[in-house]
Amino acid sequence: MKCRKCCQKAIINMRQHRLAMCKEHFLDWVPEQVERFIHKYQMFSRQEQILIAVSGGKDSLALWDILFRLGFESDGLYIGLGIDEGIHYSEKSGQLAEAFANTRKLRLLTVNMRDEYGETIPQIADRTTRGQGKPCSVCGLSKRYIMNRIARQGGYHVLATGHNLDDEVAVLFGNTLNWEVSFMSRQSPVLEANHPGLVRKVKPLFRFSEREVAAYALLRGIDYIYEECPHAVGSKSIFYKEILNRMEEKRPGSKLIFYLSFLKAKENGLFANHAQEQVLSLNTCSSCGQPTTASGECSFCRIMLKQ
Ligand code: AMP
Ligand code: FES
Ligand code: ZN
Ligand code: ZN
C-alpha cells in the first residue's frame, strides 16, 4: 500500500476514507483536518481561550498536541479522581498529563478530588445509591460539574474534550437502542452555552476513529496511559464499541455515516421540540449556582451533601 500523497510506503490505511498515508503525511493530515472541522462546526476562533480536559489518555493528549501545533491558546485541566486501587490509574494518568504539559511548557490546572472535596470518586460512589455497583455515573457527573466550574471560573470561552468518533457513535447507538430522544437532542460536537453559567463544550476529534487517534499519538511519540479505567471493564460502552467495530469491519465507513446522518437529521429539525424543552428547563442550583436540570440543588451538590 502506498501513500496517496508521496507514493512512499503507507503506514496507515483508512478504509472508510479510501486513504492510505506514510507517517509524515499522516502526521500533517490529522492537524489539517482538525483545523478544518474546528472551522466547519464553528467550535472556536483563534481569539478565544480554550481549556482542554486532559485525562492522560491518547485522545485528550493528542488533542492538546494538535491544538498547540495549530497555534491555538489552550490550557489543560486534569481531574484527579482517586481511582488508585490496583493499577494506580489516576496517579499514573496524572503524572503523564503533567509530564506532557511540562515538556511543552504548557499550563495544566489540576483539581484533586481528595484535596478539594475530601473524598475520592470510589469513596463517594460507595456511600451513595447512585454509585452502588459502579462509580462511573458518579464519576461522569463529577467530571462534567468540575470541568464547567473551572472553565467558568478561569474565564475560558470554551471547554474541549478528547471524545473521538468511536466514543460518540457508542453513545448514539445506546441512545438509539433505548430511543432516548432527550439525550439524542443534546448529543452534538458543539454544545453552545445556552444558559448563564454554562461554558461552550466542543469535541474537535469527533470525526476521527479511535484507531486514527491512537496512530497519531503513537507516531508523534506522545506518552499516554495505555490502560483503561479499571471500572470501564465490562461496561455497555465497550460492548457497543465491539459491535460497531464488527459492523465497520464488514462495511468501512458505517460509523461515520451513522453519526453524520444523525447530525444531518438533527439539523433538519428531527429533535427540535426536545432541544427547545432542554433550554427552557434549565435551573440554577440553589447551593452552588451552577446550571442544572434539577429543581433545587444540582446532582453534584446532592451527592456531596448527602451523608
Ligand atoms: P472518558 O469519559 O474517560 O471517555 O473521557 C472523555 C474525555 O473526557 C477525555 O477525552 C477527556 O477530554 C475528558 N476526561 C476524562 N477523564 C478526565 C480527567 N480525569 N480529567 C480531565 N479530563 C478528563
Ligand atoms: Fe470514571 Fe472510570 S474514569 S469511573
Ligand atoms: Zn507520504
Ligand atoms: Zn450545585
Short mmCIF file of C-alpha atoms and ligand atoms in Angstrom, two decimals:
data_model
loop_
_atom_site.label_atom_id
_atom_site.label_comp_id
_atom_site.label_asym_id
_atom_site.label_seq_id
_atom_site.Cartn_x
_atom_site.Cartn_y
_atom_site.Cartn_z
CA MET A 1 0.00 0.00 0.00
CA LYS A 2 1.35 3.42 -0.99
CA CYS A 3 0.85 6.89 0.47
CA ARG A 4 -1.73 8.85 -1.54
CA LYS A 5 0.44 11.98 -1.34
CA CYS A 6 4.01 10.83 -2.00
CA CYS A 7 3.85 7.17 -3.10
CA GLN A 8 6.19 6.08 -0.28
CA LYS A 9 5.18 3.04 1.76
CA ALA A 10 1.97 3.78 3.71
CA ILE A 11 1.85 3.09 7.46
CA ILE A 12 -1.90 3.53 7.82
CA ASN A 13 -4.79 2.59 5.59
CA MET A 14 -8.08 4.30 6.44
CA ARG A 15 -10.59 2.21 4.55
CA GLN A 16 -13.52 4.46 5.46
CA HIS A 17 -11.79 7.35 3.63
CA ARG A 18 -10.15 5.14 0.98
CA LEU A 19 -6.95 6.81 2.02
CA ALA A 20 -3.50 5.41 2.85
CA MET A 21 -0.63 7.55 4.10
CA CYS A 22 3.01 7.47 5.13
CA LYS A 23 3.99 8.64 8.62
CA GLU A 24 4.97 12.14 7.57
CA HIS A 25 1.81 12.86 5.59
CA PHE A 26 -0.48 11.28 8.18
CA LEU A 27 1.04 13.49 10.92
CA ASP A 28 0.35 16.55 8.75
CA TRP A 29 -3.09 15.39 7.62
CA VAL A 30 -4.57 14.94 11.13
CA PRO A 31 -3.99 18.54 12.34
CA GLU A 32 -5.10 19.90 8.94
CA GLN A 33 -8.37 18.02 9.24
CA VAL A 34 -8.86 19.10 12.88
CA GLU A 35 -8.44 22.72 11.84
CA ARG A 36 -10.97 22.21 9.04
CA PHE A 37 -13.53 20.73 11.46
CA ILE A 38 -12.97 23.46 14.09
CA HIS A 39 -13.87 25.95 11.39
CA LYS A 40 -16.68 23.95 9.74
CA TYR A 41 -18.51 23.30 13.02
CA GLN A 42 -17.68 26.78 14.41
CA MET A 43 -16.07 25.37 17.55
CA PHE A 44 -13.84 28.32 18.46
CA SER A 45 -11.75 31.10 16.99
CA ARG A 46 -8.10 31.99 17.48
CA GLN A 47 -9.09 34.81 19.82
CA GLU A 48 -10.83 32.50 22.30
CA GLN A 49 -9.26 30.94 25.39
CA ILE A 50 -9.55 27.17 25.36
CA LEU A 51 -9.50 24.77 28.29
CA ILE A 52 -8.77 21.15 27.32
CA ALA A 53 -9.89 18.43 29.71
CA VAL A 54 -6.95 16.04 29.74
CA SER A 55 -7.25 12.59 31.22
CA GLY A 56 -3.70 11.39 30.44
CA GLY A 57 -5.17 9.15 27.71
CA LYS A 58 -4.32 9.20 23.99
CA ASP A 59 -7.31 11.24 22.82
CA SER A 60 -7.04 14.27 25.07
CA LEU A 61 -3.22 14.42 24.88
CA ALA A 62 -3.34 14.08 21.08
CA LEU A 63 -5.89 16.91 21.02
CA TRP A 64 -3.68 19.14 23.17
CA ASP A 65 -0.70 18.36 20.92
CA ILE A 66 -2.71 19.22 17.80
CA LEU A 67 -4.15 22.50 19.13
CA PHE A 68 -0.69 23.50 20.35
CA ARG A 69 0.78 22.81 16.90
CA LEU A 70 -2.03 24.72 15.22
CA GLY A 71 -1.20 27.72 17.43
CA PHE A 72 -4.42 27.84 19.49
CA GLU A 73 -4.08 29.21 23.03
CA SER A 74 -5.02 26.37 25.33
CA ASP A 75 -4.53 25.30 28.94
CA GLY A 76 -5.19 21.82 30.29
CA LEU A 77 -7.34 20.62 33.17
CA TYR A 78 -6.66 17.32 34.88
CA ILE A 79 -9.12 15.96 37.46
CA GLY A 80 -7.55 13.57 39.97
CA LEU A 81 -10.37 11.09 40.58
CA GLY A 82 -8.52 8.96 43.15
CA ILE A 83 -9.04 5.68 41.24
CA ASP A 84 -5.89 4.13 42.59
CA GLU A 85 -6.71 0.65 43.78
CA GLY A 86 -4.86 -1.92 41.66
CA ILE A 87 -3.08 -0.27 38.73
CA HIS A 88 -2.84 3.26 40.23
CA TYR A 89 -4.84 4.55 37.28
CA SER A 90 -5.34 8.14 38.49
CA GLU A 91 -1.83 8.56 39.83
CA LYS A 92 -0.25 7.36 36.57
CA SER A 93 -2.56 9.32 34.30
CA GLY A 94 -1.96 12.50 36.33
CA GLN A 95 1.80 12.08 36.02
CA LEU A 96 1.55 11.62 32.25
CA ALA A 97 -0.64 14.72 31.85
CA GLU A 98 1.83 16.71 33.94
CA ALA A 99 4.87 15.42 32.03
CA PHE A 100 3.17 16.32 28.72
CA ALA A 101 2.50 19.88 29.91
CA ASN A 102 5.96 20.37 31.43
CA THR A 103 7.91 19.28 28.37
CA ARG A 104 5.94 21.72 26.18
CA LYS A 105 5.80 24.48 28.82
CA LEU A 106 2.00 24.40 28.78
CA ARG A 107 -0.22 25.31 31.72
CA LEU A 108 -2.02 22.44 33.43
CA LEU A 109 -4.65 23.11 36.08
CA THR A 110 -5.30 20.25 38.47
CA VAL A 111 -8.31 19.51 40.65
CA ASN A 112 -7.73 16.72 43.09
CA MET A 113 -11.00 15.26 44.39
CA ARG A 114 -9.41 14.14 47.65
CA ASP A 115 -7.86 17.55 48.39
CA GLU A 116 -10.72 19.69 47.16
CA TYR A 117 -13.75 17.68 48.23
CA GLY A 118 -12.27 15.41 50.90
CA GLU A 119 -13.27 12.23 49.06
CA THR A 120 -12.23 10.22 46.02
CA ILE A 121 -14.71 9.03 43.37
CA PRO A 122 -14.73 5.41 44.69
CA GLN A 123 -15.42 6.75 48.21
CA ILE A 124 -18.32 8.93 47.04
CA ALA A 125 -19.67 6.04 44.98
CA ASP A 126 -19.55 3.69 47.98
CA ARG A 127 -21.76 5.87 50.14
CA THR A 128 -24.35 6.94 47.54
CA THR A 129 -27.18 5.00 45.91
CA ARG A 130 -26.20 6.38 42.53
CA GLY A 131 -22.74 4.86 42.86
CA GLN A 132 -23.73 1.41 44.03
CA GLY A 133 -22.12 -1.30 41.94
CA LYS A 134 -20.09 1.04 39.71
CA PRO A 135 -18.62 4.51 40.27
CA CYS A 136 -18.94 5.52 36.58
CA SER A 137 -22.16 7.51 36.92
CA VAL A 138 -20.88 9.49 39.95
CA CYS A 139 -17.57 9.94 38.13
CA GLY A 140 -19.19 11.23 34.92
CA LEU A 141 -21.37 13.76 36.68
CA SER A 142 -18.50 14.97 38.90
CA LYS A 143 -16.20 15.44 35.89
CA ARG A 144 -18.85 17.39 33.95
CA TYR A 145 -19.51 19.58 37.01
CA ILE A 146 -15.84 20.31 37.73
CA MET A 147 -14.96 20.93 34.08
CA ASN A 148 -17.73 23.53 33.74
CA ARG A 149 -16.89 25.16 37.08
CA ILE A 150 -13.16 25.51 36.36
CA ALA A 151 -13.74 26.71 32.80
CA ARG A 152 -16.15 29.40 34.04
CA GLN A 153 -14.00 30.48 36.96
CA GLY A 154 -10.92 30.72 34.76
CA GLY A 155 -12.75 32.87 32.20
CA TYR A 156 -12.29 30.33 29.38
CA HIS A 157 -14.58 30.67 26.37
CA VAL A 158 -14.70 27.02 25.55
CA LEU A 159 -14.04 23.58 27.04
CA ALA A 160 -12.65 20.92 24.68
CA THR A 161 -12.69 17.18 25.36
CA GLY A 162 -10.94 14.35 23.52
CA HIS A 163 -14.06 12.34 22.58
CA ASN A 164 -13.45 10.51 19.30
CA LEU A 165 -15.83 9.03 16.71
CA ASP A 166 -15.98 5.64 18.44
CA ASP A 167 -16.97 7.30 21.75
CA GLU A 168 -19.67 9.39 20.09
CA VAL A 169 -21.07 6.56 17.99
CA ALA A 170 -21.23 4.23 21.02
CA VAL A 171 -23.26 6.85 22.93
CA LEU A 172 -25.53 7.43 19.94
CA PHE A 173 -26.01 3.69 19.47
CA GLY A 174 -27.00 3.25 23.14
CA ASN A 175 -29.38 6.20 22.99
CA THR A 176 -30.94 4.91 19.77
CA LEU A 177 -31.46 1.42 21.18
CA ASN A 178 -33.37 2.95 24.08
CA TRP A 179 -34.83 5.72 21.94
CA GLU A 180 -33.60 8.31 24.46
CA VAL A 181 -34.77 11.31 22.46
CA SER A 182 -33.90 13.94 25.03
CA PHE A 183 -30.29 12.65 25.29
CA MET A 184 -30.08 12.50 21.49
CA SER A 185 -31.23 16.09 21.19
CA ARG A 186 -28.31 17.12 23.40
CA GLN A 187 -25.64 14.99 21.68
CA SER A 188 -23.50 17.19 19.49
CA PRO A 189 -19.86 18.02 18.66
CA VAL A 190 -20.63 21.58 19.82
CA LEU A 191 -22.84 22.37 22.81
CA GLU A 192 -23.49 26.06 22.98
CA ALA A 193 -23.52 27.81 26.36
CA ASN A 194 -27.26 28.39 26.19
CA HIS A 195 -27.75 29.25 29.85
CA PRO A 196 -25.91 31.63 32.19
CA GLY A 197 -23.13 29.77 33.98
CA LEU A 198 -22.56 27.23 31.20
CA VAL A 199 -19.45 27.15 29.04
CA ARG A 200 -19.46 26.04 25.38
CA LYS A 201 -18.31 22.42 25.01
CA VAL A 202 -16.63 21.06 21.91
CA LYS A 203 -15.21 17.75 20.68
CA PRO A 204 -12.70 18.57 17.93
CA LEU A 205 -11.72 14.88 17.40
CA PHE A 206 -15.26 13.60 16.89
CA ARG A 207 -14.66 12.70 13.24
CA PHE A 208 -11.56 10.62 13.91
CA SER A 209 -11.77 6.94 14.80
CA GLU A 210 -10.08 5.63 17.91
CA ARG A 211 -7.60 3.83 15.67
CA GLU A 212 -6.64 7.06 13.88
CA VAL A 213 -6.15 8.96 17.14
CA ALA A 214 -4.11 6.10 18.63
CA ALA A 215 -1.94 6.01 15.49
CA TYR A 216 -1.41 9.77 15.71
CA ALA A 217 -0.42 9.62 19.40
CA LEU A 218 1.95 6.71 18.84
CA LEU A 219 3.60 8.18 15.74
CA ARG A 220 4.04 11.53 17.49
CA GLY A 221 5.69 9.74 20.42
CA ILE A 222 3.14 11.00 22.95
CA ASP A 223 3.46 9.18 26.25
CA TYR A 224 -0.08 8.32 27.37
CA ILE A 225 -1.73 5.84 29.70
CA TYR A 226 -2.47 2.61 27.81
CA GLU A 227 -4.72 1.10 30.45
CA GLU A 228 -8.44 1.79 30.53
CA CYS A 229 -10.03 2.88 33.79
CA PRO A 230 -10.47 -0.38 35.76
CA HIS A 231 -14.17 0.40 36.21
CA ALA A 232 -14.73 0.53 32.45
CA VAL A 233 -14.21 -3.23 32.16
CA GLY A 234 -17.48 -4.86 31.11
CA SER A 235 -19.20 -1.52 30.50
CA LYS A 236 -22.01 -1.11 27.99
CA SER A 237 -19.96 1.41 26.07
CA ILE A 238 -17.15 -1.11 25.46
CA PHE A 239 -19.72 -3.71 24.41
CA TYR A 240 -21.29 -1.28 21.91
CA LYS A 241 -17.86 -0.36 20.56
CA GLU A 242 -17.14 -4.05 19.87
CA ILE A 243 -20.41 -4.47 17.98
CA LEU A 244 -19.83 -1.30 15.99
CA ASN A 245 -16.29 -2.41 15.13
CA ARG A 246 -17.66 -5.66 13.72
CA MET A 247 -20.00 -3.65 11.53
CA GLU A 248 -17.18 -1.31 10.47
CA GLU A 249 -15.01 -4.30 9.55
CA LYS A 250 -17.60 -5.52 7.05
CA ARG A 251 -18.72 -2.09 5.90
CA PRO A 252 -15.98 0.53 6.29
CA GLY A 253 -17.46 3.96 6.92
CA SER A 254 -20.62 2.76 8.75
CA LYS A 255 -19.70 4.52 11.97
CA LEU A 256 -19.05 7.85 10.30
CA ILE A 257 -22.21 7.60 8.19
CA PHE A 258 -24.32 6.71 11.25
CA TYR A 259 -23.05 9.74 13.16
CA LEU A 260 -23.06 12.25 10.30
CA SER A 261 -26.56 11.19 9.23
CA PHE A 262 -27.71 11.72 12.80
CA LEU A 263 -26.24 15.25 12.78
CA LYS A 264 -27.96 15.93 9.45
CA ALA A 265 -31.31 14.70 10.78
CA LYS A 266 -30.89 16.95 13.79
CA GLU A 267 -30.02 19.91 11.61
CA ASN A 268 -33.22 19.21 9.68
CA GLY A 269 -35.21 19.58 12.88
CA LEU A 270 -35.77 15.96 13.94
CA PHE A 271 -35.30 16.81 17.63
CA ALA A 272 -36.25 20.49 17.51
CA ASN A 273 -39.04 20.26 20.11
CA HIS A 274 -36.85 18.42 22.58
CA ALA A 275 -33.93 20.81 22.16
CA GLN A 276 -36.25 23.70 22.98
CA GLU A 277 -37.54 21.92 26.10
CA GLN A 278 -33.97 21.39 27.33
CA VAL A 279 -33.17 25.09 27.11
CA LEU A 280 -36.35 26.07 28.89
CA SER A 281 -35.99 23.55 31.69
CA LEU A 282 -32.54 24.56 32.96
CA ASN A 283 -32.48 25.97 36.50
CA THR A 284 -29.81 27.36 38.81
CA CYS A 285 -28.57 25.20 41.68
CA SER A 286 -29.70 26.69 45.00
CA SER A 287 -26.45 25.63 46.64
CA CYS A 288 -23.59 26.29 44.18
CA GLY A 289 -25.23 28.45 41.50
CA GLN A 290 -24.26 26.20 38.57
CA PRO A 291 -26.93 25.42 35.93
CA THR A 292 -28.88 22.20 36.47
CA THR A 293 -31.84 20.32 35.04
CA ALA A 294 -32.92 19.54 38.62
CA SER A 295 -35.05 21.90 40.69
CA GLY A 296 -33.30 22.91 43.92
CA GLU A 297 -29.81 21.50 44.25
CA CYS A 298 -27.82 20.12 41.31
CA SER A 299 -26.91 16.41 41.23
CA PHE A 300 -23.31 17.10 42.24
CA CYS A 301 -24.28 19.14 45.32
CA ARG A 302 -26.80 16.47 46.22
CA ILE A 303 -24.25 13.64 46.20
CA MET A 304 -21.70 15.80 48.04
CA LEU A 305 -24.10 16.94 50.75
CA LYS A 306 -25.68 13.52 51.27
CA GLN A 307 -24.07 11.72 54.21
P1 AMP B 1 -13.97 9.39 29.09
O1 AMP B 1 -15.15 9.96 29.79
O2 AMP B 1 -12.99 8.74 30.02
O3 AMP B 1 -14.29 8.62 27.86
O4 AMP B 1 -13.16 10.67 28.57
C1 AMP B 1 -13.69 11.53 27.62
C2 AMP B 1 -12.96 12.85 27.69
O5 AMP B 1 -13.20 13.46 28.96
C3 AMP B 1 -11.45 12.74 27.61
O6 AMP B 1 -11.00 12.71 26.27
C4 AMP B 1 -11.01 13.98 28.32
O7 AMP B 1 -11.10 15.10 27.47
C5 AMP B 1 -12.05 14.12 29.42
N1 AMP B 1 -11.60 13.48 30.69
C6 AMP B 1 -11.80 12.20 31.08
N2 AMP B 1 -11.25 11.97 32.30
C7 AMP B 1 -10.68 13.14 32.70
C8 AMP B 1 -9.95 13.56 33.86
N3 AMP B 1 -9.69 12.74 34.86
N4 AMP B 1 -9.53 14.85 33.92
C9 AMP B 1 -9.79 15.71 32.91
N5 AMP B 1 -10.47 15.37 31.80
C10 AMP B 1 -10.91 14.11 31.68
FE1 FES B 2 -14.56 7.48 35.95
FE2 FES B 2 -13.68 5.18 35.25
S1 FES B 2 -12.96 7.14 34.64
S2 FES B 2 -15.13 5.56 36.75
ZN ZN B 3 3.52 10.35 2.05
ZN ZN B 4 -24.82 22.65 42.88
#
